[in-house]
Coordinates of C-alpha atoms in Angstrom, one line a residue:
Chain A
M3 CA 0.8 -5.0 20.7
K4 CA -2.8 -6.4 20.0
K5 CA -2.5 -4.5 16.2
Y6 CA 0.4 -6.6 15.7
I7 CA -0.8 -9.7 17.1
F8 CA -4.1 -9.1 14.4
I9 CA -2.0 -8.7 11.7
F10 CA -0.1 -11.8 12.4
K11 CA -3.3 -13.7 13.0
S12 CA -5.0 -12.3 9.8
E13 CA -1.8 -13.2 8.0
I14 CA -2.2 -16.7 9.3
M15 CA -5.7 -16.9 8.1
T16 CA -4.7 -16.1 4.6
N17 CA -1.7 -18.9 4.4
F18 CA -4.0 -21.7 5.7
Q19 CA -5.4 -21.5 2.1
Y20 CA -1.8 -22.3 0.7
I21 CA -1.0 -25.8 2.5
L22 CA -0.6 -27.5 -0.5
N23 CA 2.1 -24.6 -1.9
I24 CA 3.9 -25.2 1.3
L25 CA 3.9 -28.8 1.0
T26 CA 5.3 -28.5 -2.5
H27 CA 7.7 -26.2 -1.3
F28 CA 9.1 -28.6 1.0
I29 CA 10.0 -31.2 -1.5
G30 CA 12.9 -28.7 -2.8
T31 CA 13.7 -28.2 0.8
F32 CA 14.0 -32.0 1.8
I33 CA 15.5 -32.7 -1.7
L34 CA 18.4 -30.2 -0.5
L35 CA 18.5 -32.0 3.1
F36 CA 18.7 -35.2 1.4
I37 CA 21.8 -34.4 -0.5
F38 CA 23.7 -33.0 2.8
L39 CA 22.4 -35.8 4.6
N40 CA 24.0 -38.3 2.2
L41 CA 27.2 -36.5 1.8
W42 CA 27.8 -36.0 5.9
Q43 CA 26.9 -39.8 6.0
Y44 CA 29.3 -40.5 3.2
I45 CA 32.3 -38.2 5.0
Y46 CA 31.4 -39.7 8.6
S47 CA 32.5 -43.6 7.3
D48 CA 32.5 -44.0 11.4
P49 CA 29.1 -42.1 12.9
N50 CA 30.9 -42.4 16.4
K51 CA 34.1 -40.2 14.6
L52 CA 34.4 -36.5 15.6
I53 CA 35.1 -33.7 12.8
N54 CA 35.7 -30.3 14.1
G55 CA 33.9 -31.6 17.5
Y56 CA 31.0 -33.1 15.5
N57 CA 29.8 -36.6 15.5
M58 CA 27.8 -37.5 12.2
N59 CA 24.2 -37.0 14.1
Q60 CA 25.0 -33.7 15.6
M61 CA 25.8 -32.8 12.1
I62 CA 23.0 -33.9 10.5
W63 CA 20.5 -32.2 13.0
Y64 CA 22.6 -29.0 12.9
V65 CA 22.3 -28.9 8.9
I66 CA 18.6 -29.8 9.4
V67 CA 17.9 -26.9 11.9
T68 CA 19.6 -24.5 9.3
E69 CA 17.9 -25.3 6.7
V70 CA 14.7 -25.2 8.3
L71 CA 15.4 -21.7 9.7
W72 CA 16.7 -20.6 6.3
T73 CA 14.2 -22.0 4.1
S74 CA 11.1 -21.2 6.1
V75 CA 11.9 -17.7 6.5
G76 CA 11.4 -17.1 2.7
A77 CA 13.3 -13.9 2.6
R78 CA 14.2 -13.8 -1.1
Q79 CA 10.5 -13.1 -1.9
L80 CA 10.3 -10.7 1.2
S81 CA 13.2 -8.8 0.1
R82 CA 11.7 -8.8 -3.3
K83 CA 8.1 -7.6 -2.0
I84 CA 9.7 -4.8 0.2
S85 CA 11.6 -3.5 -2.9
L86 CA 8.8 -3.4 -5.4
D87 CA 6.5 -1.5 -2.7
V88 CA 9.4 1.5 -2.3
K89 CA 10.1 1.4 -6.0
S90 CA 6.2 1.4 -7.2
G91 CA 5.3 3.8 -4.3
N92 CA 3.1 1.4 -2.8
I93 CA 4.6 1.8 0.6
A94 CA 2.9 5.1 0.6
Y95 CA -0.7 3.8 1.3
N96 CA 0.9 2.2 4.5
L97 CA 2.0 5.5 5.6
N98 CA -1.4 6.6 6.8
K99 CA -2.3 4.1 8.6
P100 CA -1.9 4.2 12.6
Y101 CA 1.0 1.4 12.7
N102 CA 4.6 1.2 12.2
Y103 CA 6.0 0.1 9.0
I104 CA 8.4 -2.2 10.3
G105 CA 6.3 -3.6 13.0
Y106 CA 3.7 -4.5 10.2
S107 CA 6.0 -5.7 8.0
L108 CA 7.7 -8.2 10.5
S109 CA 4.0 -8.9 12.2
S110 CA 2.5 -9.4 8.7
H111 CA 5.9 -11.9 7.4
L112 CA 5.9 -14.1 10.9
G113 CA 2.3 -14.4 10.1
S114 CA 2.9 -15.5 6.5
I115 CA 5.3 -18.2 7.6
S116 CA 4.0 -19.1 10.5
V117 CA 2.4 -22.5 9.2
R118 CA 5.2 -22.9 6.7
L119 CA 7.2 -22.9 9.8
L120 CA 5.0 -25.4 11.9
I121 CA 5.0 -27.9 9.0
Y122 CA 9.0 -27.6 8.1
I123 CA 9.7 -28.2 11.9
I124 CA 7.6 -31.3 12.0
L125 CA 8.8 -32.6 8.5
G126 CA 12.3 -32.0 9.6
I127 CA 12.2 -33.9 13.1
I128 CA 10.4 -36.9 10.7
V129 CA 13.4 -36.7 8.3
G130 CA 15.7 -36.5 10.9
Y131 CA 14.5 -39.4 12.6
L132 CA 13.9 -41.2 9.5
F133 CA 17.5 -41.0 9.2
L134 CA 19.3 -41.3 12.6
G135 CA 16.6 -43.0 14.1
S136 CA 17.3 -41.1 17.5
F137 CA 16.2 -37.8 18.8
P138 CA 18.6 -35.1 20.6
N139 CA 19.2 -35.3 24.2
L140 CA 16.5 -32.5 25.2
N141 CA 14.1 -31.9 27.9
I142 CA 10.7 -29.8 27.8
I143 CA 12.9 -26.5 28.8
N144 CA 15.6 -27.3 26.8
I145 CA 13.0 -27.8 23.7
I146 CA 11.1 -24.7 24.6
L147 CA 14.3 -22.3 25.1
V148 CA 15.7 -23.5 21.5
L149 CA 12.6 -22.9 19.7
L150 CA 12.4 -19.1 21.5
S151 CA 16.4 -18.9 20.1
G152 CA 14.7 -20.2 16.7
I153 CA 11.8 -17.8 16.7
L154 CA 14.5 -14.8 17.7
A155 CA 17.1 -16.0 14.9
I156 CA 14.0 -15.9 12.3
T157 CA 13.1 -12.4 13.6
I158 CA 16.6 -11.1 13.2
N159 CA 16.3 -12.4 9.8
I160 CA 13.3 -11.0 8.9
L161 CA 14.3 -7.9 10.0
F162 CA 17.9 -7.9 8.0
T163 CA 15.9 -8.6 5.0
I164 CA 13.6 -5.7 5.6
S165 CA 16.2 -3.2 5.4
I166 CA 17.9 -5.0 2.4
G167 CA 14.1 -4.6 0.9
L168 CA 14.2 -0.6 2.1
L169 CA 17.6 0.1 0.7
S170 CA 15.5 0.4 -2.5
F171 CA 14.8 3.8 -1.2
I172 CA 18.2 4.5 -1.8
I173 CA 19.9 2.3 -4.8
E174 CA 16.6 1.9 -6.6
D175 CA 17.2 -2.3 -6.9
S176 CA 18.5 -3.6 -3.7
S177 CA 18.1 -7.5 -5.1
P178 CA 22.4 -7.4 -5.8
I179 CA 22.6 -6.9 -2.1
Y180 CA 20.0 -9.9 -1.4
W181 CA 22.1 -11.9 -3.4
L182 CA 25.4 -11.7 -1.5
Y183 CA 23.1 -11.7 1.9
S184 CA 21.5 -15.1 1.1
K185 CA 24.6 -16.4 -0.3
L186 CA 27.1 -15.5 3.0
I187 CA 24.3 -16.5 5.3
L188 CA 24.2 -20.3 2.9
V189 CA 27.9 -20.8 2.9
L190 CA 28.8 -19.3 6.3
G191 CA 25.7 -20.5 8.7
V192 CA 23.9 -23.4 7.0
I193 CA 25.9 -25.5 5.6
F194 CA 28.8 -25.4 7.9
P195 CA 29.1 -25.0 11.8
I196 CA 31.6 -22.0 12.6
E197 CA 33.8 -24.8 13.7
Y198 CA 34.7 -25.5 10.2
F199 CA 36.4 -22.2 9.1
P200 CA 39.8 -21.5 9.9
K201 CA 40.6 -20.3 13.1
V202 CA 41.5 -16.8 12.4
V203 CA 37.5 -16.4 10.8
Q204 CA 35.9 -18.4 13.6
P205 CA 36.1 -15.2 16.1
I206 CA 34.6 -12.9 13.1
L207 CA 31.7 -15.0 12.9
N208 CA 31.1 -15.7 16.5
Y209 CA 30.2 -11.5 16.6
S210 CA 28.6 -11.9 13.5
P211 CA 24.8 -12.1 12.8
I212 CA 25.4 -15.5 11.5
Y213 CA 25.7 -16.5 15.2
A214 CA 22.9 -15.5 16.0
M215 CA 20.5 -16.3 13.3
S216 CA 22.0 -19.8 12.3
Y217 CA 24.6 -21.5 14.2
G218 CA 23.3 -20.6 17.9
P219 CA 19.8 -22.5 17.8
A220 CA 21.4 -25.1 15.7
K221 CA 24.5 -25.6 18.1
L222 CA 21.9 -25.3 21.0
L223 CA 19.6 -28.3 19.6
I224 CA 22.9 -30.5 19.4
D225 CA 24.7 -29.4 22.7
F226 CA 22.0 -27.9 25.0
T227 CA 24.1 -25.6 27.7
Y228 CA 22.5 -23.1 30.0
I229 CA 26.1 -21.2 29.3
N230 CA 25.5 -21.8 25.7
F231 CA 21.9 -20.7 25.8
S232 CA 22.9 -17.2 27.7
K233 CA 25.6 -16.5 25.2
I234 CA 23.4 -16.8 22.3
F235 CA 20.5 -15.2 23.8
I236 CA 22.6 -12.2 24.5
S237 CA 23.8 -12.2 20.8
Q238 CA 20.5 -12.3 19.8
I239 CA 19.0 -9.5 21.7
I240 CA 21.8 -7.3 20.6
Y241 CA 21.3 -8.2 16.8
L242 CA 17.7 -7.8 17.0
I243 CA 18.5 -4.6 18.6
I244 CA 20.5 -3.5 15.7
A245 CA 18.4 -5.0 12.7
Y246 CA 15.6 -3.1 13.9
S247 CA 17.3 0.1 13.8
L248 CA 19.0 -0.3 10.8
C249 CA 15.4 -0.9 9.4
M250 CA 13.9 2.1 11.2
L251 CA 17.3 4.4 9.7
V252 CA 16.9 3.1 5.8
Y253 CA 12.8 3.4 6.4
K254 CA 12.7 6.8 8.0
K255 CA 15.5 8.2 5.6
G256 CA 13.5 6.9 2.6
V257 CA 10.1 8.2 3.5
K258 CA 10.8 11.7 3.9
N259 CA 12.5 11.6 0.3
L260 CA 9.6 9.4 -1.0
N261 CA 8.5 10.2 -4.2
V262 CA 5.0 8.8 -5.5
N263 CA 3.5 9.7 -8.5
G264 CA 0.2 11.1 -8.9
G265 CA -3.0 10.4 -10.4
Chain B
M25 CA -14.7 26.1 11.6
A26 CA -12.5 24.9 9.4
I27 CA -11.5 21.5 9.4
I28 CA -8.5 21.6 6.9
E29 CA -6.2 24.6 6.0
V30 CA -3.9 24.5 3.7
N31 CA -1.5 27.8 3.7
K32 CA 1.1 28.5 0.6
L33 CA 1.7 24.6 -0.2
S34 CA 4.3 23.6 -2.2
K35 CA 5.9 20.4 -3.3
T36 CA 8.7 19.4 -6.1
F37 CA 9.8 16.1 -7.3
K38 CA 13.3 15.2 -8.5
V39 CA 12.9 13.1 -11.6
K40 CA 16.0 11.5 -13.3
L41 CA 16.6 12.4 -16.8
K42 CA 17.7 9.6 -19.1
E43 CA 19.0 10.3 -22.6
K44 CA 17.8 7.5 -25.5
G45 CA 19.7 4.2 -26.3
L46 CA 22.6 2.6 -24.7
K47 CA 24.9 5.6 -24.9
G48 CA 22.3 7.8 -22.5
S49 CA 22.0 4.9 -20.1
L50 CA 25.7 4.8 -19.7
K51 CA 25.7 9.0 -19.7
S52 CA 23.4 8.7 -16.9
I53 CA 25.3 6.4 -14.5
I54 CA 28.3 8.4 -14.5
K55 CA 26.8 11.8 -14.9
P56 CA 22.9 11.5 -13.7
K57 CA 20.7 14.1 -14.8
Y58 CA 18.0 15.6 -12.8
K59 CA 14.4 17.6 -13.9
E60 CA 12.5 19.2 -11.2
I61 CA 8.9 18.8 -11.7
K62 CA 6.9 21.6 -9.6
A63 CA 4.1 19.4 -9.0
V64 CA 2.1 21.7 -6.5
K65 CA 2.9 25.4 -6.3
N66 CA 1.9 27.7 -3.4
I67 CA -1.9 26.7 -2.9
S68 CA -4.0 27.6 -0.3
F69 CA -7.6 27.0 0.7
Q70 CA -9.6 25.9 3.6
V71 CA -12.5 23.4 4.2
E72 CA -15.3 23.8 6.7
K73 CA -16.5 21.2 8.8
G74 CA -19.7 19.0 7.2
E75 CA -18.8 19.9 3.5
I76 CA -18.1 17.8 0.5
I77 CA -15.6 18.9 -1.6
A78 CA -14.6 18.3 -5.0
F79 CA -11.2 18.6 -5.7
I80 CA -10.6 18.3 -9.4
G81 CA -8.2 18.4 -12.4
P82 CA -6.9 17.3 -15.3
N83 CA -4.0 14.3 -15.0
G84 CA -1.1 15.5 -13.6
A85 CA -2.7 18.5 -12.1
G86 CA -1.4 18.1 -8.6
K87 CA -4.6 16.8 -7.3
S88 CA -3.0 13.3 -5.6
T89 CA -0.1 14.7 -4.7
T90 CA -2.0 17.5 -2.4
I91 CA -4.2 14.4 -1.0
K92 CA -1.0 13.0 0.0
M93 CA 0.4 15.8 1.7
L94 CA -3.4 16.2 3.4
T95 CA -3.1 12.7 5.0
G96 CA 0.9 12.9 5.6
I97 CA 1.8 10.6 2.9
L98 CA 4.3 13.2 1.4
Y99 CA 6.1 15.9 3.0
P100 CA 5.6 18.9 1.5
D101 CA 8.6 21.3 0.3
K102 CA 6.9 24.5 1.5
G103 CA 4.1 25.8 3.3
N104 CA 1.3 25.1 6.3
I105 CA -1.2 22.3 6.3
K106 CA -3.9 21.8 9.4
V107 CA -5.8 18.9 9.4
L108 CA -8.3 19.0 12.3
D109 CA -5.9 21.1 13.7
I110 CA -2.9 18.3 13.3
D111 CA 0.3 19.0 11.1
P112 CA 0.4 15.8 8.9
R113 CA 4.4 16.2 8.7
Q114 CA 4.9 16.3 12.8
E115 CA 1.8 13.9 14.2
R116 CA 1.2 11.6 10.8
K117 CA -0.1 8.8 13.2
K118 CA -2.2 11.0 15.4
L119 CA -3.9 12.0 12.3
A120 CA -4.4 8.7 10.6
Y121 CA -6.7 7.7 13.6
E122 CA -9.0 11.0 12.4
I123 CA -9.1 10.5 9.0
G124 CA -10.2 8.2 6.6
T125 CA -8.9 7.2 3.2
V126 CA -10.0 5.4 0.1
F127 CA -7.9 5.3 -3.2
G128 CA -10.0 3.7 -5.7
Q129 CA -7.1 2.7 -7.9
K130 CA -5.4 1.1 -4.6
E131 CA -6.9 -2.1 -2.5
Q132 CA -6.4 -1.7 1.0
L133 CA -8.4 -4.8 1.9
W134 CA -7.0 -8.2 2.4
T135 CA -8.1 -10.3 -0.8
H136 CA -8.1 -13.5 0.8
L137 CA -10.5 -12.6 3.6
T138 CA -14.0 -11.9 4.1
P139 CA -14.9 -8.4 4.5
Y140 CA -16.1 -9.3 8.0
D141 CA -12.5 -10.3 8.7
N142 CA -11.3 -7.0 6.9
F143 CA -13.4 -5.1 8.9
K144 CA -12.4 -6.5 12.1
F145 CA -8.8 -6.1 11.4
F146 CA -9.4 -2.4 10.2
G147 CA -10.7 -2.1 14.0
A148 CA -7.9 -3.9 15.4
I149 CA -5.6 -1.6 14.3
Y150 CA -7.3 1.5 14.8
D151 CA -7.4 0.2 18.6
I152 CA -11.2 0.3 18.7
P153 CA -12.8 -2.0 21.2
E154 CA -14.3 -5.3 19.8
S155 CA -17.8 -4.6 21.1
R156 CA -17.7 -1.1 19.3
V157 CA -16.3 -2.6 16.3
E158 CA -19.3 -5.4 16.1
K159 CA -21.8 -2.7 16.2
K160 CA -20.2 -0.5 13.6
I161 CA -19.8 -3.3 11.2
K162 CA -23.7 -3.8 12.2
E163 CA -24.4 -0.7 11.5
F164 CA -22.6 -0.2 8.1
T165 CA -24.0 -3.8 6.8
E166 CA -27.4 -2.3 6.9
L167 CA -26.4 0.8 5.4
F168 CA -24.6 -0.2 2.7
E169 CA -26.4 -3.1 2.1
I170 CA -23.4 -5.4 1.9
E171 CA -25.5 -9.0 4.1
E172 CA -25.5 -10.7 1.1
F173 CA -21.6 -11.0 0.6
I174 CA -19.7 -10.1 3.9
N175 CA -18.7 -13.6 4.7
T176 CA -17.4 -13.8 0.9
P177 CA -13.6 -13.6 0.1
V178 CA -12.7 -10.2 -0.9
R179 CA -11.0 -11.5 -4.0
N180 CA -14.3 -13.1 -5.4
L181 CA -16.4 -9.6 -4.7
S182 CA -17.4 -7.6 -7.9
L183 CA -15.6 -4.2 -8.3
G184 CA -18.5 -2.5 -6.9
Q185 CA -19.0 -4.5 -4.2
R186 CA -15.4 -4.0 -3.2
I187 CA -15.3 -0.3 -3.5
R188 CA -18.4 -0.6 -0.9
C189 CA -16.3 -2.8 1.4
E190 CA -13.6 -0.4 0.8
I191 CA -15.4 2.8 2.3
I192 CA -16.8 0.6 5.5
A193 CA -13.1 -0.4 5.6
S194 CA -12.2 3.0 6.0
L195 CA -15.3 4.5 8.3
I196 CA -14.7 1.8 10.9
H197 CA -12.8 4.3 12.9
E198 CA -15.5 6.9 12.4
P199 CA -12.9 9.4 11.1
K200 CA -14.2 13.1 11.1
V201 CA -12.6 13.5 7.6
L202 CA -12.5 11.2 4.6
F203 CA -10.6 11.8 1.6
L204 CA -11.8 9.8 -1.2
D205 CA -9.4 9.6 -4.5
E206 CA -11.5 8.9 -7.5
P207 CA -14.2 6.4 -5.7
T208 CA -16.0 5.7 -8.6
I209 CA -13.5 5.1 -11.2
G210 CA -14.5 1.6 -13.2
L211 CA -17.5 1.3 -11.7
D212 CA -20.8 0.9 -14.3
P213 CA -23.5 3.9 -13.7
V214 CA -26.0 2.1 -11.7
V215 CA -23.1 1.3 -9.0
K216 CA -21.8 5.0 -9.2
E217 CA -25.5 6.1 -8.4
N218 CA -25.2 3.8 -5.4
I219 CA -22.1 4.9 -4.3
R220 CA -22.6 8.7 -4.4
T221 CA -26.1 8.0 -2.3
L222 CA -24.1 6.2 0.4
I223 CA -21.4 8.6 0.1
K224 CA -24.4 11.4 0.8
R225 CA -25.9 9.3 3.2
M226 CA -22.9 9.3 5.2
N227 CA -22.2 12.8 5.2
K228 CA -25.6 13.5 6.3
E229 CA -25.5 10.9 8.9
Y230 CA -22.4 11.3 10.7
K231 CA -21.6 14.8 9.3
T232 CA -18.1 13.5 8.0
T233 CA -16.3 16.0 5.9
I234 CA -15.8 14.6 2.7
F235 CA -12.7 15.8 0.6
L236 CA -13.2 14.1 -2.9
T237 CA -11.3 14.0 -5.9
S238 CA -12.8 12.4 -9.3
H239 CA -12.8 12.7 -13.0
D240 CA -16.6 11.6 -13.3
V241 CA -18.6 14.7 -13.3
G242 CA -21.6 13.2 -12.2
D243 CA -19.8 12.6 -9.0
I244 CA -19.0 16.3 -8.7
E245 CA -22.1 17.6 -9.8
K246 CA -24.5 15.2 -7.5
L247 CA -22.4 15.3 -4.8
C248 CA -20.4 18.4 -4.0
K249 CA -21.4 21.9 -3.0
R250 CA -18.3 23.3 -3.8
V251 CA -15.3 22.5 -5.9
I252 CA -11.6 23.4 -6.1
I253 CA -10.0 23.3 -9.5
I254 CA -6.3 22.9 -9.7
N255 CA -4.4 22.5 -12.7
N256 CA -0.5 22.8 -13.1
G257 CA -0.1 22.8 -9.8
T258 CA -2.2 26.2 -8.9
V259 CA -5.7 26.4 -7.9
V260 CA -7.5 28.2 -10.8
L261 CA -10.8 28.2 -9.3
D262 CA -12.3 27.5 -5.7
D263 CA -16.1 28.1 -5.8
S264 CA -19.5 26.9 -4.9
M265 CA -21.2 24.7 -7.7
E266 CA -23.9 27.0 -8.0
N267 CA -21.5 29.9 -8.7
L268 CA -19.8 27.5 -10.8
K269 CA -23.0 27.1 -13.0
Y270 CA -24.4 30.4 -12.9
H271 CA -21.2 31.9 -14.3
Y272 CA -21.7 29.6 -16.8
L273 CA -25.1 29.5 -17.6
N274 CA -25.5 32.6 -19.6
K275 CA -24.8 30.4 -22.4
K276 CA -27.3 28.3 -24.1
I277 CA -26.8 25.3 -26.7
V278 CA -29.8 25.9 -28.9
E279 CA -30.5 22.4 -31.3
A280 CA -32.9 23.1 -34.2
K281 CA -34.1 20.7 -37.1
M282 CA -35.2 22.8 -39.7
K283 CA -37.8 22.5 -43.0
E284 CA -35.3 24.5 -45.1
K285 CA -31.5 24.7 -45.1
V286 CA -30.4 28.2 -43.1
N287 CA -26.9 29.9 -43.8
L288 CA -25.8 31.4 -40.8
D289 CA -22.6 32.9 -39.5
D290 CA -21.1 33.1 -36.7
E291 CA -21.9 36.9 -35.1
E292 CA -21.8 38.5 -31.8
G293 CA -23.2 36.3 -29.0
I294 CA -23.7 33.2 -31.2
T295 CA -21.7 30.7 -32.2
I296 CA -22.2 27.9 -34.8
L297 CA -21.2 24.7 -33.2
K298 CA -22.6 22.1 -35.8
D299 CA -24.4 23.1 -39.2
K300 CA -25.5 20.1 -41.4
G301 CA -28.1 21.8 -43.4
Y302 CA -31.4 20.7 -41.6
N303 CA -29.4 20.2 -38.0
L304 CA -28.2 23.1 -36.2
K305 CA -26.4 23.5 -33.2
I306 CA -25.5 26.8 -32.0
E307 CA -24.6 28.3 -28.7
V308 CA -25.9 31.3 -27.4
D309 CA -24.4 33.7 -25.0
T310 CA -27.5 35.3 -23.5
K311 CA -25.6 37.9 -22.1
K312 CA -25.0 39.6 -25.7
R313 CA -27.9 38.1 -27.7
S314 CA -31.4 36.6 -26.2
I315 CA -32.7 33.5 -27.1
A316 CA -35.6 34.5 -28.7
D317 CA -33.3 36.7 -31.4
A318 CA -31.5 33.5 -32.0
I319 CA -35.2 32.0 -32.8
K320 CA -35.6 35.0 -35.1
L321 CA -32.5 34.4 -36.4
L322 CA -33.3 31.0 -37.3
N323 CA -37.0 32.2 -38.4
P324 CA -39.7 30.2 -36.4
D325 CA -42.2 29.3 -39.0
N326 CA -38.7 27.4 -40.4
I327 CA -38.5 25.1 -37.4
V328 CA -39.6 21.6 -37.1
D329 CA -38.1 20.8 -33.5
I330 CA -36.2 22.9 -30.7
N331 CA -34.3 21.6 -27.9
I332 CA -33.0 24.3 -25.5
S333 CA -30.0 23.6 -22.9
N334 CA -27.6 24.2 -20.5
I335 CA -23.8 23.8 -21.4
P336 CA -23.1 20.7 -19.8
L337 CA -20.8 21.0 -16.3
E338 CA -18.2 18.6 -18.0
D339 CA -17.8 21.1 -21.0
I340 CA -17.6 23.9 -18.5
I341 CA -14.8 22.1 -16.5
S342 CA -12.7 21.3 -19.4
N343 CA -13.3 25.1 -20.7
I344 CA -11.6 26.3 -17.7
Y345 CA -8.8 23.7 -18.2
K346 CA -8.0 24.6 -21.4
K347 CA -8.4 28.0 -20.5
D348 CA -5.8 28.0 -17.9
R349 CA -3.4 25.9 -20.4
K350 CA -3.4 28.9 -22.6

């Protein structure tokens, strides 16, 4: 475990040099947030009106959380990086190091996004407060549990993204699969809460990774109950195991058939 | 005791074939064709503890594929490998703790971090206690003379400085075997010499077994006592450097500057390499003709200047490559 913490730390050290990049990046996220916030303000002519069980404040905080969770992960770059590593054969140079490649990629990516995540959370809170003039009603334990759920959500997303990148072992270019994955998450998990979808689709979404990766932590922030937390937490642990197993399966299969051109 | 044992090792790659143009691209989707490339064919050799061995061959000979199988990066199709009595296929992670690798064409350092942070990082991934890592860093900083730039981010180092740090990073965990794949590629002659001295010192002081691949004859000549030449996936020569040279030392190059033009033709034991009238370059096979004979043929009174030398190692090696190709 110590080595993975060191990998995480080394990535943080590297990323401290890119604070300006991160802030610039947030401008894009902020524009997107701004559009959504205005859209919801327009839809909610009366802020106390409930639409599918959400008032305007809850809806806006929901979008802020899902946006921060999704954009701070930088899943596109990660999937592209892993896919390139596989295609170029660079992945081979990790094989003779005494660490697990999936653990290495996970801790390295978590390290590389942690500065960005922290900045996005702070900026997200500021944006939310400026728009709504209040914070969600949470005590310190609730906040810690929401943060824990957020970190688990990000970890699951990273693991699924790694497994998509690793699919390049089998299908040469995994970018179409990543495209499909990102659009599904964006439409079904970021923009609207599950309650906005038809009743027939809702149970499917409740058992899908979207519940663990996006809906769960956002729902906890706006409506924290310990029952909600335990349901979301269990779902996250299950999906964490599934995503990790998927990564290992693709990785082990791929490495056996690895072709690296010599020099 | 053999530290590396390779027995009847083979590796075949399957490469997708594509015919020319758009039609070819469409055809390859519907009915893909593959070609098998036998990169390594049934090779066997052993390396003893503390040896510095040159594993050389032309491009595409199978050197890097062999190194990658020895270090557990690639799975062989057939044959057995034991490195320090560990099978890289079965216990890749265990082997990783015992060996070090430097691939001259591949950076393993984190370029945004300083060499010091990188060494700490490598210490951590090899589970070395912090106090030991500090001790090793201090030791290598002196041995490899890197005090000047140990706190400069790797991206700002010159290639020679970076290679020195790459070697240190691969030594932090005190590996028993070090695989160096073209460690001096792209370096200027002075830095090359410097790296060679360090490799030699490391082998002497830590008794590290060194498995080296290089296209640089200087690396091989100055570092290695034994050479394995691989070509087209098979071992074509496995001999001591001394024997290799001795075998070819019966051939001498005679370069002479003449007062008057000499008309010489190839004859038994003598091959004309260059004839520019007053300047001659001939190869003498001393098994068939003595040097004295050759000089007599030139007429000693006619010679203004003469130089007799051995065939360069580079030519010896390329002759072996060519002979094997035929």
